PDB file of N, CA and C in Angstrom:
ATOM      1  N   UNK A  10       0.842  -1.170   0.000  1.00 62.00           N
ATOM      2  CA  UNK A  10       0.000   0.000   0.000  1.00 62.00           C
ATOM      3  C   UNK A  10       0.888   1.233   0.000  1.00 62.00           C
ATOM      4  N   UNK A  11       0.404   2.281  -0.554  1.00 70.00           N
ATOM      5  CA  UNK A  11       1.177   3.503  -0.691  1.00 70.00           C
ATOM      6  C   UNK A  11       0.904   4.473   0.452  1.00 70.00           C
ATOM      7  N   UNK A  12      -0.310   4.474   0.936  1.00 73.00           N
ATOM      8  CA  UNK A  12      -0.710   5.429   1.962  1.00 73.00           C
ATOM      9  C   UNK A  12      -0.031   5.144   3.301  1.00 73.00           C
ATOM     10  N   UNK A  13       0.367   6.199   3.965  1.00 84.00           N
ATOM     11  CA  UNK A  13       0.946   6.129   5.311  1.00 84.00           C
ATOM     12  C   UNK A  13       2.170   5.211   5.363  1.00 84.00           C
ATOM     13  N   UNK A  14       2.973   5.282   4.327  1.00 88.00           N
ATOM     14  CA  UNK A  14       4.179   4.465   4.275  1.00 88.00           C
ATOM     15  C   UNK A  14       5.359   5.391   4.024  1.00 88.00           C
ATOM     16  N   UNK A  15       6.420   5.202   4.780  1.00 92.00           N
ATOM     17  CA  UNK A  15       7.627   5.991   4.574  1.00 92.00           C
ATOM     18  C   UNK A  15       8.585   5.176   3.718  1.00 92.00           C
ATOM     19  N   UNK A  16       9.043   5.782   2.645  1.00 94.00           N
ATOM     20  CA  UNK A  16       9.940   5.110   1.714  1.00 94.00           C
ATOM     21  C   UNK A  16      11.370   5.572   1.947  1.00 94.00           C
ATOM     22  N   UNK A  17      12.292   4.651   1.783  1.00 96.00           N
ATOM     23  CA  UNK A  17      13.701   4.960   1.997  1.00 96.00           C
ATOM     24  C   UNK A  17      14.270   5.786   0.848  1.00 96.00           C
ATOM     25  N   UNK A  18      13.787   5.536  -0.365  1.00 96.00           N
ATOM     26  CA  UNK A  18      14.298   6.247  -1.535  1.00 96.00           C
ATOM     27  C   UNK A  18      13.139   6.662  -2.440  1.00 96.00           C
ATOM     28  N   UNK A  19      13.436   7.575  -3.339  1.00 95.00           N
ATOM     29  CA  UNK A  19      12.438   7.989  -4.324  1.00 95.00           C
ATOM     30  C   UNK A  19      12.119   6.830  -5.258  1.00 95.00           C
ATOM     31  N   UNK A  20      13.117   6.054  -5.614  1.00 96.00           N
ATOM     32  CA  UNK A  20      12.897   4.910  -6.499  1.00 96.00           C
ATOM     33  C   UNK A  20      11.927   3.906  -5.872  1.00 96.00           C
ATOM     34  N   UNK A  21      12.064   3.686  -4.595  1.00 95.00           N
ATOM     35  CA  UNK A  21      11.160   2.773  -3.884  1.00 95.00           C
ATOM     36  C   UNK A  21       9.730   3.320  -3.897  1.00 95.00           C
ATOM     37  N   UNK A  22       9.592   4.616  -3.715  1.00 93.00           N
ATOM     38  CA  UNK A  22       8.267   5.243  -3.749  1.00 93.00           C
ATOM     39  C   UNK A  22       7.660   5.157  -5.144  1.00 93.00           C
ATOM     40  N   UNK A  23       8.460   5.419  -6.166  1.00 94.00           N
ATOM     41  CA  UNK A  23       7.969   5.331  -7.545  1.00 94.00           C
ATOM     42  C   UNK A  23       7.507   3.921  -7.877  1.00 94.00           C
ATOM     43  N   UNK A  24       8.255   2.938  -7.436  1.00 93.00           N
ATOM     44  CA  UNK A  24       7.883   1.549  -7.685  1.00 93.00           C
ATOM     45  C   UNK A  24       6.572   1.207  -6.989  1.00 93.00           C
ATOM     46  N   UNK A  25       6.401   1.660  -5.769  1.00 91.00           N
ATOM     47  CA  UNK A  25       5.169   1.384  -5.032  1.00 91.00           C
ATOM     48  C   UNK A  25       3.966   2.034  -5.707  1.00 91.00           C
ATOM     49  N   UNK A  26       4.132   3.255  -6.182  1.00 90.00           N
ATOM     50  CA  UNK A  26       3.039   3.942  -6.875  1.00 90.00           C
ATOM     51  C   UNK A  26       2.718   3.230  -8.181  1.00 90.00           C
ATOM     52  N   UNK A  27       3.742   2.843  -8.926  1.00 89.00           N
ATOM     53  CA  UNK A  27       3.535   2.114 -10.179  1.00 89.00           C
ATOM     54  C   UNK A  27       2.781   0.811  -9.934  1.00 89.00           C
ATOM     55  N   UNK A  28       3.203   0.054  -8.949  1.00 87.00           N
ATOM     56  CA  UNK A  28       2.540  -1.218  -8.644  1.00 87.00           C
ATOM     57  C   UNK A  28       1.097  -0.996  -8.216  1.00 87.00           C
ATOM     58  N   UNK A  29       0.848   0.069  -7.480  1.00 84.00           N
ATOM     59  CA  UNK A  29      -0.518   0.385  -7.055  1.00 84.00           C
ATOM     60  C   UNK A  29      -1.393   0.711  -8.263  1.00 84.00           C
ATOM     61  N   UNK A  30      -0.892   1.555  -9.137  1.00 81.00           N
ATOM     62  CA  UNK A  30      -1.683   1.957 -10.307  1.00 81.00           C
ATOM     63  C   UNK A  30      -1.902   0.785 -11.245  1.00 81.00           C
ATOM     64  N   UNK A  31      -0.860   0.072 -11.571  1.00 80.00           N
ATOM     65  CA  UNK A  31      -0.975  -1.029 -12.528  1.00 80.00           C
ATOM     66  C   UNK A  31      -1.642  -2.261 -11.938  1.00 80.00           C
ATOM     67  N   UNK A  32      -1.433  -2.501 -10.674  1.00 78.00           N
ATOM     68  CA  UNK A  32      -1.947  -3.721 -10.068  1.00 78.00           C
ATOM     69  C   UNK A  32      -3.379  -3.657  -9.586  1.00 78.00           C
ATOM     70  N   UNK A  33      -3.827  -2.502  -9.159  1.00 76.00           N
ATOM     71  CA  UNK A  33      -5.193  -2.429  -8.633  1.00 76.00           C
ATOM     72  C   UNK A  33      -6.026  -1.395  -9.360  1.00 76.00           C
ATOM     73  N   UNK A  34      -5.595  -0.179  -9.326  1.00 71.00           N
ATOM     74  CA  UNK A  34      -6.427   0.932  -9.782  1.00 71.00           C
ATOM     75  C   UNK A  34      -6.892   0.755 -11.226  1.00 71.00           C
ATOM     76  N   UNK A  35      -5.970   0.564 -12.149  1.00 69.00           N
ATOM     77  CA  UNK A  35      -6.349   0.514 -13.555  1.00 69.00           C
ATOM     78  C   UNK A  35      -7.085  -0.743 -13.944  1.00 69.00           C
ATOM     79  N   UNK A  36      -6.778  -1.852 -13.356  1.00 70.00           N
ATOM     80  CA  UNK A  36      -7.367  -3.103 -13.807  1.00 70.00           C
ATOM     81  C   UNK A  36      -8.707  -3.422 -13.152  1.00 70.00           C
ATOM     82  N   UNK A  37      -8.929  -2.944 -11.959  1.00 73.00           N
ATOM     83  CA  UNK A  37     -10.130  -3.336 -11.227  1.00 73.00           C
ATOM     84  C   UNK A  37     -11.161  -2.228 -11.091  1.00 73.00           C
ATOM     85  N   UNK A  38     -10.733  -1.006 -11.201  1.00 77.00           N
ATOM     86  CA  UNK A  38     -11.666   0.098 -10.979  1.00 77.00           C
ATOM     87  C   UNK A  38     -12.470   0.377 -12.240  1.00 77.00           C
ATOM     88  N   UNK A  39     -13.765   0.468 -12.077  1.00 81.00           N
ATOM     89  CA  UNK A  39     -14.638   0.779 -13.200  1.00 81.00           C
ATOM     90  C   UNK A  39     -14.549   2.269 -13.496  1.00 81.00           C
ATOM     91  N   UNK A  40     -14.539   2.600 -14.778  1.00 80.00           N
ATOM     92  CA  UNK A  40     -14.400   3.980 -15.204  1.00 80.00           C
ATOM     93  C   UNK A  40     -15.656   4.432 -15.934  1.00 80.00           C
ATOM     94  N   UNK A  41     -16.158   5.608 -15.586  1.00 89.00           N
ATOM     95  CA  UNK A  41     -17.361   6.124 -16.244  1.00 89.00           C
ATOM     96  C   UNK A  41     -17.102   6.402 -17.718  1.00 89.00           C
ATOM     97  N   UNK A  42     -15.891   6.805 -18.062  1.00 88.00           N
ATOM     98  CA  UNK A  42     -15.560   7.080 -19.462  1.00 88.00           C
ATOM     99  C   UNK A  42     -15.577   5.815 -20.314  1.00 88.00           C
ATOM    100  N   UNK A  43     -15.499   4.662 -19.680  1.00 88.00           N
ATOM    101  CA  UNK A  43     -15.501   3.385 -20.403  1.00 88.00           C
ATOM    102  C   UNK A  43     -16.838   2.677 -20.275  1.00 88.00           C
ATOM    103  N   UNK A  44     -17.874   3.411 -19.948  1.00 91.00           N
ATOM    104  CA  UNK A  44     -19.189   2.801 -19.792  1.00 91.00           C
ATOM    105  C   UNK A  44     -19.290   1.954 -18.539  1.00 91.00           C
ATOM    106  N   UNK A  45     -18.572   2.353 -17.512  1.00 91.00           N
ATOM    107  CA  UNK A  45     -18.537   1.648 -16.222  1.00 91.00           C
ATOM    108  C   UNK A  45     -18.032   0.216 -16.364  1.00 91.00           C
ATOM    109  N   UNK A  46     -17.090   0.032 -17.265  1.00 90.00           N
ATOM    110  CA  UNK A  46     -16.386  -1.240 -17.403  1.00 90.00           C
ATOM    111  C   UNK A  46     -14.987  -1.052 -16.847  1.00 90.00           C
ATOM    112  N   UNK A  47     -14.364  -2.157 -16.459  1.00 85.00           N
ATOM    113  CA  UNK A  47     -12.956  -2.079 -16.094  1.00 85.00           C
ATOM    114  C   UNK A  47     -12.166  -1.930 -17.390  1.00 85.00           C
ATOM    115  N   UNK A  48     -10.946  -1.429 -17.318  1.00 82.00           N
ATOM    116  CA  UNK A  48     -10.149  -1.320 -18.536  1.00 82.00           C
ATOM    117  C   UNK A  48      -9.983  -2.660 -19.257  1.00 82.00           C
ATOM    118  N   UNK A  49      -9.820  -3.737 -18.517  1.00 83.00           N
ATOM    119  CA  UNK A  49      -9.681  -5.059 -19.141  1.00 83.00           C
ATOM    120  C   UNK A  49     -10.962  -5.464 -19.858  1.00 83.00           C
ATOM    121  N   UNK A  50     -12.106  -5.221 -19.239  1.00 90.00           N
ATOM    122  CA  UNK A  50     -13.384  -5.542 -19.872  1.00 90.00           C
ATOM    123  C   UNK A  50     -13.571  -4.715 -21.140  1.00 90.00           C
ATOM    124  N   UNK A  51     -13.200  -3.455 -21.088  1.00 91.00           N
ATOM    125  CA  UNK A  51     -13.341  -2.572 -22.241  1.00 91.00           C
ATOM    126  C   UNK A  51     -12.458  -3.038 -23.395  1.00 91.00           C
ATOM    127  N   UNK A  52     -11.210  -3.389 -23.097  1.00 90.00           N
ATOM    128  CA  UNK A  52     -10.305  -3.887 -24.133  1.00 90.00           C
ATOM    129  C   UNK A  52     -10.833  -5.174 -24.749  1.00 90.00           C
ATOM    130  N   UNK A  53     -11.348  -6.072 -23.931  1.00 93.00           N
ATOM    131  CA  UNK A  53     -11.913  -7.319 -24.447  1.00 93.00           C
ATOM    132  C   UNK A  53     -13.103  -7.040 -25.352  1.00 93.00           C
ATOM    133  N   UNK A  54     -13.932  -6.082 -24.977  1.00 94.00           N
ATOM    134  CA  UNK A  54     -15.096  -5.720 -25.785  1.00 94.00           C
ATOM    135  C   UNK A  54     -14.647  -5.147 -27.136  1.00 94.00           C
ATOM    136  N   UNK A  55     -13.650  -4.280 -27.130  1.00 93.00           N
ATOM    137  CA  UNK A  55     -13.138  -3.723 -28.377  1.00 93.00           C
ATOM    138  C   UNK A  55     -12.561  -4.809 -29.272  1.00 93.00           C
ATOM    139  N   UNK A  56     -11.822  -5.728 -28.677  1.00 92.00           N
ATOM    140  CA  UNK A  56     -11.229  -6.826 -29.441  1.00 92.00           C
ATOM    141  C   UNK A  56     -12.321  -7.691 -30.061  1.00 92.00           C
ATOM    142  N   UNK A  57     -13.351  -8.002 -29.303  1.00 94.00           N
ATOM    143  CA  UNK A  57     -14.453  -8.824 -29.806  1.00 94.00           C
ATOM    144  C   UNK A  57     -15.163  -8.136 -30.968  1.00 94.00           C
ATOM    145  N   UNK A  58     -15.341  -6.833 -30.867  1.00 92.00           N
ATOM    146  CA  UNK A  58     -15.993  -6.082 -31.942  1.00 92.00           C
ATOM    147  C   UNK A  58     -15.125  -6.049 -33.192  1.00 92.00           C
ATOM    148  N   UNK A  59     -13.815  -5.926 -33.017  1.00 91.00           N
ATOM    149  CA  UNK A  59     -12.906  -5.886 -34.161  1.00 91.00           C
ATOM    150  C   UNK A  59     -12.870  -7.231 -34.877  1.00 91.00           C
ATOM    151  N   UNK A  60     -12.899  -8.308 -34.129  1.00 90.00           N
ATOM    152  CA  UNK A  60     -12.869  -9.647 -34.716  1.00 90.00           C
ATOM    153  C   UNK A  60     -14.176  -9.926 -35.450  1.00 90.00           C
ATOM    154  N   UNK A  61     -15.285  -9.458 -34.892  1.00 88.00           N
ATOM    155  CA  UNK A  61     -16.598  -9.696 -35.495  1.00 88.00           C
ATOM    156  C   UNK A  61     -16.793  -8.877 -36.777  1.00 88.00           C
ATOM    157  N   UNK A  62     -16.074  -7.774 -36.908  1.00 76.00           N
ATOM    158  CA  UNK A  62     -16.259  -6.882 -38.068  1.00 76.00           C
ATOM    159  C   UNK A  62     -15.569  -7.368 -39.314  1.00 76.00           C
TER     160      UNK A  62
END
């Protein structure tokens, strides 16, 4: 977790933020701009539409 954590270096903090964004936020959080789908669901939907076309 990133919150309330003291990091020894800037690199360690950057890695923790990257892992947080890539590991939880982007993949699991539903976005209103994507029709309330997760990014993975949205990508799968686009791929399915492209294959069907």
